[in-house]
PDB file of C-alpha atoms and ligand atoms in Angstrom:
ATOM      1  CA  UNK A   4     -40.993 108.733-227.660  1.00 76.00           C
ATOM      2  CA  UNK A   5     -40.223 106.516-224.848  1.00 89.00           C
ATOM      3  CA  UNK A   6     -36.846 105.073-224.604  1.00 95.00           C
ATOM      4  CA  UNK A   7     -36.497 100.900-225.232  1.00 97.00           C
ATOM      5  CA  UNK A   8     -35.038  99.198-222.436  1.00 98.00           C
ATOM      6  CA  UNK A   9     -33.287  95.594-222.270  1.00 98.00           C
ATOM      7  CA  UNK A  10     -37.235  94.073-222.062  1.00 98.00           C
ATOM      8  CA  UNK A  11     -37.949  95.326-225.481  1.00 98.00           C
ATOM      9  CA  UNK A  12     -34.861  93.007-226.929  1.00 98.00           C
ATOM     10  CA  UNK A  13     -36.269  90.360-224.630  1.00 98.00           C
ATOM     11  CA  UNK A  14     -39.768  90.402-226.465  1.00 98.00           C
ATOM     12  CA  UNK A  15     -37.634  90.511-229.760  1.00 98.00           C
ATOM     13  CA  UNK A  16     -35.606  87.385-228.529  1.00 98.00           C
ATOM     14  CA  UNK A  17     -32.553  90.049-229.405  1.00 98.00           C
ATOM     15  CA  UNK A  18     -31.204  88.963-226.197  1.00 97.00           C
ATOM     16  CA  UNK A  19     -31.615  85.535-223.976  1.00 98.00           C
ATOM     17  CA  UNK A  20     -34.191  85.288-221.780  1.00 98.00           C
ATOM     18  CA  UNK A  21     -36.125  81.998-219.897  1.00 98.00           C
ATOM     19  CA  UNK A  22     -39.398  83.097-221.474  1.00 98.00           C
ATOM     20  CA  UNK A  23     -42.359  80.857-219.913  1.00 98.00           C
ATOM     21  CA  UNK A  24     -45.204  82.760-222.151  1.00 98.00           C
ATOM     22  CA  UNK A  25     -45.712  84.692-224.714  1.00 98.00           C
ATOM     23  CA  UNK A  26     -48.170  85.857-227.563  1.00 98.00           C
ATOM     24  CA  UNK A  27     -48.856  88.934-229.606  1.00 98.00           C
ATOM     25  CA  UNK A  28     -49.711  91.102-226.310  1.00 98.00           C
ATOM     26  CA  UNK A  29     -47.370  90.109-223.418  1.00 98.00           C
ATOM     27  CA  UNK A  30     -44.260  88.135-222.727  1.00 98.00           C
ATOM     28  CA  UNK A  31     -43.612  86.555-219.607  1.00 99.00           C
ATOM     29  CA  UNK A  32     -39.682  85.379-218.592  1.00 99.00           C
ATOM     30  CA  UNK A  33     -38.287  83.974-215.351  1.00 98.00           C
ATOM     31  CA  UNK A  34     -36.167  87.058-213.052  1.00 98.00           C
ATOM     32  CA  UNK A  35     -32.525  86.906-213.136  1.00 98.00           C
ATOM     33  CA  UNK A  36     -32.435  87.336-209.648  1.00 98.00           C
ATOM     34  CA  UNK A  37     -35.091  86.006-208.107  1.00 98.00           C
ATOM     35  CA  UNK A  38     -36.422  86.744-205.451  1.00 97.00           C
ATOM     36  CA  UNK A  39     -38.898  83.888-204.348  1.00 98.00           C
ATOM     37  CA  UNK A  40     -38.968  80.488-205.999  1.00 98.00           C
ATOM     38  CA  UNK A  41     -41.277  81.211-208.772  1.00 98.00           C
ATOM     39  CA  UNK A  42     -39.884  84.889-209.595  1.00 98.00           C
ATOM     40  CA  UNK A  43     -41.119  85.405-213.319  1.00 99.00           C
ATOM     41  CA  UNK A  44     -41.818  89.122-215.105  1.00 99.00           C
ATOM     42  CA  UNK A  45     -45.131  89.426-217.164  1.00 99.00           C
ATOM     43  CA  UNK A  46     -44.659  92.464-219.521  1.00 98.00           C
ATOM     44  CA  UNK A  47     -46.927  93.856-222.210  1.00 98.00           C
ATOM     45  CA  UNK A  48     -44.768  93.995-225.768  1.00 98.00           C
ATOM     46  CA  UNK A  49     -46.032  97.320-226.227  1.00 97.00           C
ATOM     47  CA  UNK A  50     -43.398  99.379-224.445  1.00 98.00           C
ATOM     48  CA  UNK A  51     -44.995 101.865-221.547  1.00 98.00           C
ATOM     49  CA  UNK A  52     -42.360 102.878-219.020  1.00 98.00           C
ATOM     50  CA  UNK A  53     -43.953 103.503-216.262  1.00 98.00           C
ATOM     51  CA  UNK A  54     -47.730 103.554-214.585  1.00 98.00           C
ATOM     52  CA  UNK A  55     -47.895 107.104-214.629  1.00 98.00           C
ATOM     53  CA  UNK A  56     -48.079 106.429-218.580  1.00 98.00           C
ATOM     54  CA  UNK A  57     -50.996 103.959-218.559  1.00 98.00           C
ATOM     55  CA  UNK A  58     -54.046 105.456-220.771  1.00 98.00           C
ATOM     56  CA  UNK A  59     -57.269 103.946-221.357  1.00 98.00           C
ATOM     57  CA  UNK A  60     -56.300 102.228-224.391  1.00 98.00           C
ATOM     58  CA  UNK A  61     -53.922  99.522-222.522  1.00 98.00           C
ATOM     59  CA  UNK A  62     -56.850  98.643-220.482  1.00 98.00           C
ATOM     60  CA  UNK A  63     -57.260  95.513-222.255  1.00 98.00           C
ATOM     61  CA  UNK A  64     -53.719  94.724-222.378  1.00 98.00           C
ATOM     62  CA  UNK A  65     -53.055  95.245-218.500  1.00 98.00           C
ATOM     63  CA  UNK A  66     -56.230  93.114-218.100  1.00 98.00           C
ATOM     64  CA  UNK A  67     -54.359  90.541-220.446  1.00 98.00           C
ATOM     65  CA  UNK A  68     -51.540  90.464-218.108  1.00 98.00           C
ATOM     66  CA  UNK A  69     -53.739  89.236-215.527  1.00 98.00           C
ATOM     67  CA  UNK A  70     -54.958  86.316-217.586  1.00 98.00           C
ATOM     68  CA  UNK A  71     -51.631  85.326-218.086  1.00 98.00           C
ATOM     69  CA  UNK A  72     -50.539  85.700-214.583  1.00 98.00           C
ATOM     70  CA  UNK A  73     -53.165  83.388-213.367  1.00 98.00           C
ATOM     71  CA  UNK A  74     -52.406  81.138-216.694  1.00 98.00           C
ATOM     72  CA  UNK A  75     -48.668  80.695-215.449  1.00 98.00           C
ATOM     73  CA  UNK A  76     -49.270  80.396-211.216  1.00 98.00           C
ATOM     74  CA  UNK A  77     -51.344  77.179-212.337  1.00 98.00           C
ATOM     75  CA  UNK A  78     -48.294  76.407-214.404  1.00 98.00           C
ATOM     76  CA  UNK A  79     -45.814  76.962-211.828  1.00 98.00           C
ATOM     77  CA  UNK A  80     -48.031  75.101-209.228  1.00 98.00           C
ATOM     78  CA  UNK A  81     -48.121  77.524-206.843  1.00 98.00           C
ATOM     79  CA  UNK A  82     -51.965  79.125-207.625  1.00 98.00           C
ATOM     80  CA  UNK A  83     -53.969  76.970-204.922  1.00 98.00           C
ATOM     81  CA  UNK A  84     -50.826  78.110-202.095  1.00 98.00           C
ATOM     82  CA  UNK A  85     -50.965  81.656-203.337  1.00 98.00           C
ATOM     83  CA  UNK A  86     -48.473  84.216-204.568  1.00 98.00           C
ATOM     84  CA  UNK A  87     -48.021  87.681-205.148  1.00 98.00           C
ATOM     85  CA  UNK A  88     -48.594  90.039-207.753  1.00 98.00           C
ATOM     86  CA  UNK A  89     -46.440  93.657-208.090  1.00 98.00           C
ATOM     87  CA  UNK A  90     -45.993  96.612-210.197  1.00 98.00           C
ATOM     88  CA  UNK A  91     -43.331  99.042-209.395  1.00 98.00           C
ATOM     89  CA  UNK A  92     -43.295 102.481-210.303  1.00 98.00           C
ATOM     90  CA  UNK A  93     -40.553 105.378-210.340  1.00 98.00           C
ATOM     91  CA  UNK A  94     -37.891 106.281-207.913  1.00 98.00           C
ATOM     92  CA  UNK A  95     -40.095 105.805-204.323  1.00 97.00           C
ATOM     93  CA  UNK A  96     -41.730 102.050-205.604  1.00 97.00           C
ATOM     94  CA  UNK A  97     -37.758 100.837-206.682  1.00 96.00           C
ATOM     95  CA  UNK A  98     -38.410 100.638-210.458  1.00 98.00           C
ATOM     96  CA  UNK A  99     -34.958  99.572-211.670  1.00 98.00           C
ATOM     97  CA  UNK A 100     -36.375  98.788-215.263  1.00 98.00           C
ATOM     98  CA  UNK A 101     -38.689 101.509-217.471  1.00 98.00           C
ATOM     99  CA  UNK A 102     -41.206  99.310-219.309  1.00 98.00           C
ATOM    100  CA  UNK A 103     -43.873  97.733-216.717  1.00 98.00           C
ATOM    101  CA  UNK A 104     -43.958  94.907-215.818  1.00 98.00           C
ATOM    102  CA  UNK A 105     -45.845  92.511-212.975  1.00 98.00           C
ATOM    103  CA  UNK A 106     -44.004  90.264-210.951  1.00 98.00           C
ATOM    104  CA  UNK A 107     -45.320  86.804-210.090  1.00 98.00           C
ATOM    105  CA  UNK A 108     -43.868  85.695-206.763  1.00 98.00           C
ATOM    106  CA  UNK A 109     -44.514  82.706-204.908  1.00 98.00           C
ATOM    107  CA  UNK A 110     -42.991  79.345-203.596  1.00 98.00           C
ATOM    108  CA  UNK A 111     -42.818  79.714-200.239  1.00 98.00           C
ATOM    109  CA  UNK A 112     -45.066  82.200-198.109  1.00 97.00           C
ATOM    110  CA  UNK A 113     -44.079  85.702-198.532  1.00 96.00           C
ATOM    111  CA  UNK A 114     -44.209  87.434-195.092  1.00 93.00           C
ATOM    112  CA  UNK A 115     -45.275  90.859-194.843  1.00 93.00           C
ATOM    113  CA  UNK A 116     -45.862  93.315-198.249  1.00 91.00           C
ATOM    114  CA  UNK A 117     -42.718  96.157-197.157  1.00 87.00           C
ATOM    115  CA  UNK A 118     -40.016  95.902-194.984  1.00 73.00           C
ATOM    116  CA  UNK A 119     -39.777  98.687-192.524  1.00 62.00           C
TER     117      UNK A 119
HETATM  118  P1  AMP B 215     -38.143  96.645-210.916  1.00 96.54           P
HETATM  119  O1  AMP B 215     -37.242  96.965-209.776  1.00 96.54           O
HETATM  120  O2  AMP B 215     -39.584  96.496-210.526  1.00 96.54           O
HETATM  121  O3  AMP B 215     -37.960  97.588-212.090  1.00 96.54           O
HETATM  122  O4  AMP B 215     -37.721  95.195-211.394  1.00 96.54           O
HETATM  123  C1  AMP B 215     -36.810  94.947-212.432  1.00 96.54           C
HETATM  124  C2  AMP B 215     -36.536  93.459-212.404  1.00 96.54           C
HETATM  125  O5  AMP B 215     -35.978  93.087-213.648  1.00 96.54           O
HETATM  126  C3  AMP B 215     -35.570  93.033-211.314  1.00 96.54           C
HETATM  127  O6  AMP B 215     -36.204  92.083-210.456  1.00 96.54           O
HETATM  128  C4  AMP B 215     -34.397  92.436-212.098  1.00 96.54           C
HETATM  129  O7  AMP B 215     -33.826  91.329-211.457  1.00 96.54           O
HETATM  130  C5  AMP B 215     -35.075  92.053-213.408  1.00 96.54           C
HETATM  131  N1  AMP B 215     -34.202  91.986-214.569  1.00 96.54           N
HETATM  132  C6  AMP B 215     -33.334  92.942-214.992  1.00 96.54           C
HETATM  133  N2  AMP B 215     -32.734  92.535-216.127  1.00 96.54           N
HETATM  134  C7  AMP B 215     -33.233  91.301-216.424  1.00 96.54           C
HETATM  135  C8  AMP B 215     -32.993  90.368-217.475  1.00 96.54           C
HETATM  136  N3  AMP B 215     -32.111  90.601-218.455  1.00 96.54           N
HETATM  137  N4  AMP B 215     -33.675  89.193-217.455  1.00 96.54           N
HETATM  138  C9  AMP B 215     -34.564  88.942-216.454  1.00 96.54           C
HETATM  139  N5  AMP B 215     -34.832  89.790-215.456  1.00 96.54           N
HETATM  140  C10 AMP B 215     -34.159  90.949-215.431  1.00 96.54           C
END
């Protein structure tokens, strides 16, 4: 059984959090330390830790998050300028926090993907 992190209180609303979407499959909330001007987490509430856990049957919620990415870059204004989309995973991608989650980034343009 996987172990809850602080996102699991988050989707709970055990704990504050600037949540910009949510419904009964994902929950999306700005970064606390944000790294672009639009910095906002998109998580499924179903807790899977990392990638490596993914199995065919959160296809359609990883799809969802998707939707909702695009649903909140129009909200945020930054969809016709662009933005990026991430997914960390494990020690070598920098996941800090074990339940997955996409970042939306954008505001300004990004520069290159990785840093050297
Ligand atoms: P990662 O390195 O991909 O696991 O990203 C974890 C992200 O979660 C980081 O960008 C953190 O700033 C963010 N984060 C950690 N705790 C919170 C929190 N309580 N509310 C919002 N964002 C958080």
């Amino acid at each position: 059984m996987a172990e809850e992190t602080i996102f699991s209180k988050i989707i709970r609303g055990e704990i504050p959090a600037n949540i910009v979407f949510q419904d009964e499959t994902v929950t999306a909330f700005r970064d606390i330390s944000p790294q672009a001007p639009t910095h906002i987490l998109i998580i499924p509430n179903k807790l899977i830790p990392t990638v490596n856990d993914v199995t065919a049957e959160d296809e359609q919620v990883l799809g969802h998050l998707f939707v909702v990415a695009a649903k909140i870059a129009q909200q945020e204004g930054i969809a016709e300028d662009g933005y990026r989309l991430v997914m960390n995973c494990n020690k070598h991608g920098g996941q800090e926090v074990f339940h997955i989650h996409m970042h939306l980034l954008g505001g300004k343009p990004l520069g290159p993907l990785l840093s050297q």
